């Protein structure tokens, strides 16, 4: 790793042109670094400019590195250590080995909250992807009004999740909420979204759609990067809009789709704000049903209501491992189908 | 993407906490927990947490403290009590000096060592604990130690819309909780539906929040005197079965809750004036809210909430002042708790309330403090017939039940017991478990937590 060129060192590396080529590596041509230029055996000679640029690069990223070490890596290690302790926040932690992890599998509410979270994610991620793609496709066609609509769609992203959840409690009220009133206009008798146990998770998924603005913007950027010639050629060949969508648009933006599916899945697995506000916050003195208990809410309850910080840490690590596995699986599947512009 | 914030907060908090993990190794009394030395006049800064303190009753009492102790600078963050904020503050060794929290939380926080006993404070500052209501004092004690100074005292009674009763031909006396079969029949008579959904609830048992009251009405205490949970007591199970039956007779839980969620409880056009509700049990603070609704046609009536023998009963609620472990100005905290709950200060608060009442051309609906003597003297001095018989009856019912109200016994596993019964009631209401099965499971979970708390 020490000899790998950083983006900042590319111009300096180019000064090494003419040096003997390095050993061949699979897929790596003659072993030249991506930045171009060959590499000498052993430690490469660095020019003063390259060293200066290295230092500048590190200086620029230093705030992030420090922030990462202090606010992310450090707490993660601390939380891993605490997951092997009985830590009630006031007294010093007491080592309990794997007891917290054993308890995870004995606690039926862990499994229940996990399954609730999976169901919610399974609803939100595909629906969110389709809705965001639809909105991005529409936005691409609105012409000069695009700027206004892009802003309009992105604005909810700026709204605090708690405020959005409180608003949706009113909108989704089964009897007087706007959602059911609109459904009523087309002859649909809407459900009791926030009271019927069967509709609690779908209502959470609907609330989460409110924050799709970021995904829409990503899709829009990806759509604008699809070469127009492809569509022109397809039209000449007689391809209709649906064929063009499935044969050109979606394959060409599959990289963006893949990225958002992964990030939205991770976000869905960590759902907290909306569920807590709607069903477990100070205004809701008692939960309507266990069907709305998502994993992070139960983790929060254990940490700050029951003083079980060690157990909550173990829950956090279990979720981390689950998210890691899901992401790994998604990457494996994605590698088969995702098109990365410039790679092929 | 917004969901990512909690884990970040959690891990960041964890780092801070772990860095300060040694805090717990300090002596139990804390390094600077000088609780109100008899002669010491408090000074310095007093950090207050959990006290919104916006209305005239709160402001007048804060002023009373500042006048009595001008050397103390009061810093009040004005938010409601937040468990996460409180625990991280205590764990990081930077706790507030005095905290306002619900009394039903005190058992748990005391058992975990997050708050300190106030016995020295009470002794050194000469706080007369007999002035406080016995039930309130019971809530702030754990294992013979006192952890809080009680403030405010909420009790419940039935409030009724006379308009709804008249339209259904139901007598006020029929709103009663002694004869449950008769109550169900009355509720059905008052209930109105439109397109298969509730248009008016006849009698709202206020579930799940009021489950402890219904259990008590049927003779079951959810927590035994030693703090052990008693959630699946047959009488508690029966109470849950009845309230679910009552709700099912009025549209079923999902419809019932959905309709209830549309109530504008604090608005002038509330559920009574809009004829959405005929009757429900509710705490005493609500009668003060209802005064303004008279302009919109509210005709209030009231009956006591009774047990099945017809005796008025109530659970109690309210908050208390506690001093966290490691509080830096425990002396001032002790004096704050004493001053804000004393007889003299409550009189000043009542005067401030009367000034507001006069300014609003309204009437006094009572002040329900944790201080028995203050309540009696304020009632004698200020409470007059309002000119509205329904309001008079409601206020009388609240005052009448003050001495009969009971608290849930404090428990070292109070938070877990609370969560367990709420989960159970939620499941039973939603129909995902029978009342018996739900409460059995809750009992099992709460008992395990109680046993573990005992070991700790």
PDB file of C-alpha atoms in Angstrom, chain A residues 191-328:
ATOM      1  CA  UNK A 191     -57.294   1.142   6.102  1.00  0.00           C
ATOM      2  CA  UNK A 192     -56.508   2.339   9.617  1.00  0.00           C
ATOM      3  CA  UNK A 193     -52.868   2.943   8.752  1.00  0.00           C
ATOM      4  CA  UNK A 194     -51.638   3.900  12.200  1.00  0.00           C
ATOM      5  CA  UNK A 195     -53.846   1.681  14.343  1.00  0.00           C
ATOM      6  CA  UNK A 196     -54.347  -1.571  12.486  1.00  0.00           C
ATOM      7  CA  UNK A 197     -51.388  -3.884  13.283  1.00  0.00           C
ATOM      8  CA  UNK A 198     -51.345  -5.118   9.684  1.00  0.00           C
ATOM      9  CA  UNK A 199     -50.838  -1.612   8.317  1.00  0.00           C
ATOM     10  CA  UNK A 200     -48.246  -0.222  10.702  1.00  0.00           C
ATOM     11  CA  UNK A 201     -45.221  -1.254   8.658  1.00  0.00           C
ATOM     12  CA  UNK A 202     -46.698  -0.147   5.312  1.00  0.00           C
ATOM     13  CA  UNK A 203     -47.466   3.218   6.921  1.00  0.00           C
ATOM     14  CA  UNK A 204     -43.849   3.502   8.036  1.00  0.00           C
ATOM     15  CA  UNK A 205     -42.730   2.720   4.490  1.00  0.00           C
ATOM     16  CA  UNK A 206     -45.019   5.437   3.138  1.00  0.00           C
ATOM     17  CA  UNK A 207     -43.627   7.972   5.610  1.00  0.00           C
ATOM     18  CA  UNK A 208     -40.098   7.058   4.533  1.00  0.00           C
ATOM     19  CA  UNK A 209     -40.952   7.786   0.889  1.00  0.00           C
ATOM     20  CA  UNK A 210     -41.098  11.413   1.974  1.00  0.00           C
ATOM     21  CA  UNK A 211     -37.301  11.504   2.084  1.00  0.00           C
ATOM     22  CA  UNK A 212     -36.623  10.102  -1.381  1.00  0.00           C
ATOM     23  CA  UNK A 213     -35.410  13.445  -2.745  1.00  0.00           C
ATOM     24  CA  UNK A 214     -31.742  12.490  -2.480  1.00  0.00           C
ATOM     25  CA  UNK A 215     -32.312   9.279  -4.424  1.00  0.00           C
ATOM     26  CA  UNK A 216     -34.247  11.172  -7.095  1.00  0.00           C
ATOM     27  CA  UNK A 217     -31.347  13.589  -7.572  1.00  0.00           C
ATOM     28  CA  UNK A 218     -28.894  10.695  -7.963  1.00  0.00           C
ATOM     29  CA  UNK A 219     -31.129   9.025 -10.551  1.00  0.00           C
ATOM     30  CA  UNK A 220     -31.574  12.273 -12.413  1.00  0.00           C
ATOM     31  CA  UNK A 221     -27.807  12.740 -12.668  1.00  0.00           C
ATOM     32  CA  UNK A 222     -27.462   9.164 -13.895  1.00  0.00           C
ATOM     33  CA  UNK A 223     -30.246   9.604 -16.457  1.00  0.00           C
ATOM     34  CA  UNK A 224     -28.599  12.713 -17.819  1.00  0.00           C
ATOM     35  CA  UNK A 225     -25.420  10.694 -18.370  1.00  0.00           C
ATOM     36  CA  UNK A 226     -27.055   8.175 -20.698  1.00  0.00           C
ATOM     37  CA  UNK A 227     -25.832   8.875 -24.276  1.00  0.00           C
ATOM     38  CA  UNK A 228     -28.627  10.248 -26.475  1.00  0.00           C
ATOM     39  CA  UNK A 229     -27.307   8.286 -29.466  1.00  0.00           C
ATOM     40  CA  UNK A 230     -28.429   5.053 -27.843  1.00  0.00           C
ATOM     41  CA  UNK A 231     -32.025   6.257 -27.776  1.00  0.00           C
ATOM     42  CA  UNK A 232     -31.804   7.578 -31.327  1.00  0.00           C
ATOM     43  CA  UNK A 233     -30.463   4.262 -32.553  1.00  0.00           C
ATOM     44  CA  UNK A 234     -33.127   2.356 -30.655  1.00  0.00           C
ATOM     45  CA  UNK A 235     -35.876   4.558 -32.062  1.00  0.00           C
ATOM     46  CA  UNK A 236     -34.570   3.957 -35.565  1.00  0.00           C
ATOM     47  CA  UNK A 237     -34.795   0.250 -34.807  1.00  0.00           C
ATOM     48  CA  UNK A 238     -38.421   0.735 -33.789  1.00  0.00           C
ATOM     49  CA  UNK A 239     -38.033   0.374 -30.018  1.00  0.00           C
ATOM     50  CA  UNK A 240     -40.942   1.829 -28.041  1.00  0.00           C
ATOM     51  CA  UNK A 241     -40.727   3.735 -24.741  1.00  0.00           C
ATOM     52  CA  UNK A 242     -41.048   0.619 -22.580  1.00  0.00           C
ATOM     53  CA  UNK A 243     -38.364  -1.223 -24.527  1.00  0.00           C
ATOM     54  CA  UNK A 244     -36.077   1.804 -24.342  1.00  0.00           C
ATOM     55  CA  UNK A 245     -36.654   2.013 -20.584  1.00  0.00           C
ATOM     56  CA  UNK A 246     -35.846  -1.623 -19.902  1.00  0.00           C
ATOM     57  CA  UNK A 247     -33.190  -2.140 -22.587  1.00  0.00           C
ATOM     58  CA  UNK A 248     -31.330   1.155 -22.397  1.00  0.00           C
ATOM     59  CA  UNK A 249     -32.238   3.384 -19.452  1.00  0.00           C
ATOM     60  CA  UNK A 250     -32.239   0.878 -16.611  1.00  0.00           C
ATOM     61  CA  UNK A 251     -29.095  -0.995 -17.728  1.00  0.00           C
ATOM     62  CA  UNK A 252     -27.260   2.272 -18.287  1.00  0.00           C
ATOM     63  CA  UNK A 253     -28.115   3.654 -14.830  1.00  0.00           C
ATOM     64  CA  UNK A 254     -27.789   0.310 -13.065  1.00  0.00           C
ATOM     65  CA  UNK A 255     -24.730   1.601 -11.206  1.00  0.00           C
ATOM     66  CA  UNK A 256     -26.761   4.381  -9.617  1.00  0.00           C
ATOM     67  CA  UNK A 257     -29.666   2.026  -8.940  1.00  0.00           C
ATOM     68  CA  UNK A 258     -27.318  -0.444  -7.283  1.00  0.00           C
ATOM     69  CA  UNK A 259     -25.747   2.263  -5.124  1.00  0.00           C
ATOM     70  CA  UNK A 260     -29.080   3.586  -3.892  1.00  0.00           C
ATOM     71  CA  UNK A 261     -30.467   0.113  -3.247  1.00  0.00           C
ATOM     72  CA  UNK A 262     -27.511  -0.581  -0.976  1.00  0.00           C
ATOM     73  CA  UNK A 263     -27.639   2.744   0.870  1.00  0.00           C
ATOM     74  CA  UNK A 264     -31.428   2.675   1.206  1.00  0.00           C
ATOM     75  CA  UNK A 265     -31.284  -0.887   2.517  1.00  0.00           C
ATOM     76  CA  UNK A 266     -28.775   0.163   5.150  1.00  0.00           C
ATOM     77  CA  UNK A 267     -30.920   3.189   6.057  1.00  0.00           C
ATOM     78  CA  UNK A 268     -34.033   1.006   6.241  1.00  0.00           C
ATOM     79  CA  UNK A 269     -32.338  -1.460   8.570  1.00  0.00           C
ATOM     80  CA  UNK A 270     -31.459   1.499  10.796  1.00  0.00           C
ATOM     81  CA  UNK A 271     -34.934   3.062  10.741  1.00  0.00           C
ATOM     82  CA  UNK A 272     -35.564   4.893  14.001  1.00  0.00           C
ATOM     83  CA  UNK A 273     -36.852   8.468  13.854  1.00  0.00           C
ATOM     84  CA  UNK A 274     -40.192   7.907  12.191  1.00  0.00           C
ATOM     85  CA  UNK A 275     -41.081   4.744  14.106  1.00  0.00           C
ATOM     86  CA  UNK A 276     -40.122   6.297  17.421  1.00  0.00           C
ATOM     87  CA  UNK A 277     -42.037   9.501  16.799  1.00  0.00           C
ATOM     88  CA  UNK A 278     -45.142   7.799  15.499  1.00  0.00           C
ATOM     89  CA  UNK A 279     -45.450   4.974  17.994  1.00  0.00           C
ATOM     90  CA  UNK A 280     -43.004   5.227  20.895  1.00  0.00           C
ATOM     91  CA  UNK A 281     -42.209   8.892  21.571  1.00  0.00           C
ATOM     92  CA  UNK A 282     -43.231  10.914  24.607  1.00  0.00           C
ATOM     93  CA  UNK A 283     -46.580  11.752  23.015  1.00  0.00           C
ATOM     94  CA  UNK A 284     -47.397   8.079  22.572  1.00  0.00           C
ATOM     95  CA  UNK A 285     -47.647   6.887  26.131  1.00  0.00           C
ATOM     96  CA  UNK A 286     -48.048   3.286  25.124  1.00  0.00           C
ATOM     97  CA  UNK A 287     -47.363   1.501  21.890  1.00  0.00           C
ATOM     98  CA  UNK A 288     -50.306   0.467  19.775  1.00  0.00           C
ATOM     99  CA  UNK A 289     -48.808  -2.837  18.810  1.00  0.00           C
ATOM    100  CA  UNK A 290     -45.589  -4.800  18.786  1.00  0.00           C
ATOM    101  CA  UNK A 291     -45.877  -4.789  14.991  1.00  0.00           C
ATOM    102  CA  UNK A 292     -44.350  -1.316  14.915  1.00  0.00           C
ATOM    103  CA  UNK A 293     -41.343  -2.229  17.041  1.00  0.00           C
ATOM    104  CA  UNK A 294     -38.360  -1.841  14.720  1.00  0.00           C
ATOM    105  CA  UNK A 295     -34.890  -2.961  15.705  1.00  0.00           C
ATOM    106  CA  UNK A 296     -33.371   0.440  16.454  1.00  0.00           C
ATOM    107  CA  UNK A 297     -36.293   1.442  18.662  1.00  0.00           C
ATOM    108  CA  UNK A 298     -35.828  -1.704  20.737  1.00  0.00           C
ATOM    109  CA  UNK A 299     -32.101  -1.036  20.866  1.00  0.00           C
ATOM    110  CA  UNK A 300     -32.821   2.496  22.098  1.00  0.00           C
ATOM    111  CA  UNK A 301     -35.234   1.200  24.728  1.00  0.00           C
ATOM    112  CA  UNK A 302     -32.643  -1.221  26.053  1.00  0.00           C
ATOM    113  CA  UNK A 303     -29.955   1.436  26.151  1.00  0.00           C
ATOM    114  CA  UNK A 304     -31.820   4.345  27.661  1.00  0.00           C
ATOM    115  CA  UNK A 305     -34.966   2.945  29.278  1.00  0.00           C
ATOM    116  CA  UNK A 306     -33.663  -0.282  30.746  1.00  0.00           C
ATOM    117  CA  UNK A 307     -30.028   0.799  31.294  1.00  0.00           C
ATOM    118  CA  UNK A 308     -28.792  -2.241  29.338  1.00  0.00           C
ATOM    119  CA  UNK A 309     -26.037  -0.501  27.423  1.00  0.00           C
ATOM    120  CA  UNK A 310     -23.982  -3.695  27.057  1.00  0.00           C
ATOM    121  CA  UNK A 311     -26.942  -5.552  25.593  1.00  0.00           C
ATOM    122  CA  UNK A 312     -27.748  -2.593  23.340  1.00  0.00           C
ATOM    123  CA  UNK A 313     -24.160  -2.627  22.098  1.00  0.00           C
ATOM    124  CA  UNK A 314     -24.479  -6.327  21.304  1.00  0.00           C
ATOM    125  CA  UNK A 315     -27.672  -5.525  19.403  1.00  0.00           C
ATOM    126  CA  UNK A 316     -25.814  -2.842  17.460  1.00  0.00           C
ATOM    127  CA  UNK A 317     -23.105  -5.305  16.485  1.00  0.00           C
ATOM    128  CA  UNK A 318     -25.613  -7.930  15.456  1.00  0.00           C
ATOM    129  CA  UNK A 319     -27.214  -5.356  13.185  1.00  0.00           C
ATOM    130  CA  UNK A 320     -23.802  -4.400  11.839  1.00  0.00           C
ATOM    131  CA  UNK A 321     -23.080  -8.014  10.910  1.00  0.00           C
ATOM    132  CA  UNK A 322     -26.525  -8.432   9.337  1.00  0.00           C
ATOM    133  CA  UNK A 323     -26.083  -5.269   7.267  1.00  0.00           C
ATOM    134  CA  UNK A 324     -22.609  -6.448   6.253  1.00  0.00           C
ATOM    135  CA  UNK A 325     -24.020  -9.785   5.059  1.00  0.00           C
ATOM    136  CA  UNK A 326     -26.883  -8.164   3.175  1.00  0.00           C
ATOM    137  CA  UNK A 327     -24.516  -5.699   1.520  1.00  0.00           C
ATOM    138  CA  UNK A 328     -22.094  -8.489   0.609  1.00  0.00           C
TER     139      UNK A 328
END
